[in-house]
Amino acid sequence: MRIVILDSADEVAAYGAEIFIRCIRQKPAAVLGLATGSTPLALYRRLIDANRDAVVSFAKVSSFNLDEYLGLAGDHPQSYRHFMNTHLFDHIDINPDNTHVPPGDAADPLQACADYDKLITKLGGIDIQLLGIGRNGHIGFNEPSSGLQSRTRVKTLTRATIDDNARFFSTQEFQPHLSITMGIGTILEARKVVLLATGAAKAGAIKAAAEGPLTASCPASALQMHPDALLIVDAAAAAGLERKAFYKHIERENQKLLQSLGKT
Ligand SMILES: N[C@@H]1[C@@H](O)[C@H](O)[C@@H](COP(=O)(O)O)O[C@@H]1O
């Protein structure tokens, strides 16, 4: 697991966006795993700018989102499909038919979960998976106690998540209590995983994910088993890490090696 510690959230977004741009330029038909929440927004804005400036094209790219609320159709303003259209897909040259979000309005959600994993496999697997992280170490909607080899499935939202979301729904309106989420096993099959975290609220989760034990109590700790996992964090989210100086030393040595090989 590589850990890159940067000074600000803006630098985290820039570093992460550059990794995605490089991946797509190397493989124009790349299969991206995408995330929602507030953390990815600045990265998505940079991808939109790069597409506008013809630095990168999404014309052959496919994407799979981590999760969706069960019971919300894609046109519901609180659905993750609506979130992705609003904050990324409507502003880049990706073919909407190549963007996949778990179907929150599936007639048979259990079959839809199995079909989602099959489609990922059919498209050759995910080349690079973007993740955020919840304060309790969740990734996607894999809450603590999630199986570390789980597949895409229906999961129950925590009371904290339901309460956090309540402000987006009127009292008479249906509010989701369940989600469809890529499983941790599904996430670990991505060839590269890039997790972004910023702000002091994520410091405990980042410490547990990077320096804690491999445990279902911190789903993000499963990334310790991944062959190519990268955590990009700002100073506030890194505040709990004990080996910060060593992680920074590793990155300096990595850069020297890449420069010596002419690969920067
Ligand atoms: N299902 C999403 C996760 O995919 C996201 O990583 C998390 C953190 O969101 P934020 O980046 O806003 O802190 O929120 C939700 O639980």
Short mmCIF file of N, CA, C and O and ligand atoms in Angstrom, two decimals, residues 35-40 66-67 80 131-134 138-141 161 202, ligand 1:
data_model
loop_
_atom_site.label_atom_id
_atom_site.label_comp_id
_atom_site.label_asym_id
_atom_site.label_seq_id
_atom_site.Cartn_x
_atom_site.Cartn_y
_atom_site.Cartn_z
N ALA A 35 -16.71 6.64 -7.70
CA ALA A 35 -17.31 6.80 -6.37
C ALA A 35 -18.11 8.08 -6.30
O ALA A 35 -17.94 8.98 -7.14
N THR A 36 -18.96 8.17 -5.30
CA THR A 36 -19.73 9.39 -5.07
C THR A 36 -19.28 10.00 -3.73
O THR A 36 -18.24 9.64 -3.21
N GLY A 37 -20.06 10.91 -3.21
CA GLY A 37 -19.68 11.61 -1.99
C GLY A 37 -19.00 12.92 -2.34
O GLY A 37 -18.83 13.26 -3.52
N SER A 38 -18.58 13.67 -1.34
CA SER A 38 -18.00 15.00 -1.58
C SER A 38 -16.53 14.92 -1.98
O SER A 38 -16.04 15.76 -2.74
N THR A 39 -15.83 13.89 -1.51
CA THR A 39 -14.38 13.83 -1.76
C THR A 39 -14.03 13.79 -3.25
O THR A 39 -13.12 14.51 -3.68
N PRO A 40 -14.72 12.98 -4.07
CA PRO A 40 -14.32 12.91 -5.49
C PRO A 40 -14.65 14.15 -6.31
O PRO A 40 -14.19 14.29 -7.44
N LEU A 66 -19.61 2.45 -7.58
CA LEU A 66 -19.52 1.58 -6.41
C LEU A 66 -20.89 1.17 -5.88
O LEU A 66 -21.08 0.04 -5.43
N ASP A 67 -21.83 2.10 -5.89
CA ASP A 67 -23.03 1.85 -5.11
C ASP A 67 -24.21 2.71 -5.56
O ASP A 67 -24.07 3.61 -6.39
N TYR A 80 -27.50 8.09 -6.86
CA TYR A 80 -26.10 8.23 -7.25
C TYR A 80 -25.96 8.32 -8.76
O TYR A 80 -25.00 8.90 -9.27
N LEU A 131 -11.96 5.34 -4.77
CA LEU A 131 -12.71 5.17 -3.52
C LEU A 131 -12.64 6.42 -2.69
O LEU A 131 -11.62 7.13 -2.71
N GLY A 132 -13.71 6.68 -1.93
CA GLY A 132 -13.62 7.57 -0.80
C GLY A 132 -13.59 6.65 0.42
O GLY A 132 -13.36 5.44 0.30
N ILE A 133 -13.81 7.21 1.60
CA ILE A 133 -13.86 6.39 2.81
C ILE A 133 -14.79 7.06 3.81
O ILE A 133 -14.81 8.29 3.93
N GLY A 134 -15.61 6.25 4.45
CA GLY A 134 -16.48 6.80 5.48
C GLY A 134 -15.71 6.99 6.79
O GLY A 134 -14.62 6.43 6.97
N HIS A 138 -15.80 2.68 6.15
CA HIS A 138 -16.53 1.97 5.09
C HIS A 138 -16.06 2.43 3.72
O HIS A 138 -15.62 3.56 3.53
N ILE A 139 -16.15 1.50 2.75
CA ILE A 139 -15.87 1.82 1.35
C ILE A 139 -17.08 1.38 0.54
O ILE A 139 -17.58 0.26 0.74
N GLY A 140 -17.56 2.26 -0.33
CA GLY A 140 -18.85 2.00 -0.96
C GLY A 140 -19.87 2.03 0.17
O GLY A 140 -19.84 2.92 1.02
N PHE A 141 -20.76 1.02 0.18
CA PHE A 141 -21.64 0.90 1.35
C PHE A 141 -21.32 -0.37 2.12
O PHE A 141 -22.18 -0.99 2.75
N THR A 161 -25.87 6.88 8.52
CA THR A 161 -26.03 7.25 7.11
C THR A 161 -27.46 7.68 6.83
O THR A 161 -27.71 8.68 6.15
N LYS A 202 -11.55 12.24 8.70
CA LYS A 202 -11.16 10.92 8.14
C LYS A 202 -9.86 10.39 8.74
O LYS A 202 -9.39 9.30 8.39
N1 LIG B 1 -21.41 5.41 -0.32
C1 LIG B 1 -20.58 6.60 -0.12
C2 LIG B 1 -19.11 6.21 -0.14
O1 LIG B 1 -18.77 5.68 -1.42
C3 LIG B 1 -18.26 7.45 0.18
O2 LIG B 1 -16.88 7.14 0.10
C4 LIG B 1 -18.61 7.90 1.59
C5 LIG B 1 -17.75 9.09 2.04
O3 LIG B 1 -18.26 10.25 1.43
P1 LIG B 1 -17.48 11.66 1.52
O4 LIG B 1 -16.40 11.60 0.46
O5 LIG B 1 -18.52 12.70 1.24
O6 LIG B 1 -16.89 11.78 2.91
O7 LIG B 1 -20.02 8.29 1.60
C6 LIG B 1 -20.94 7.29 1.19
O8 LIG B 1 -21.06 6.35 2.19
#
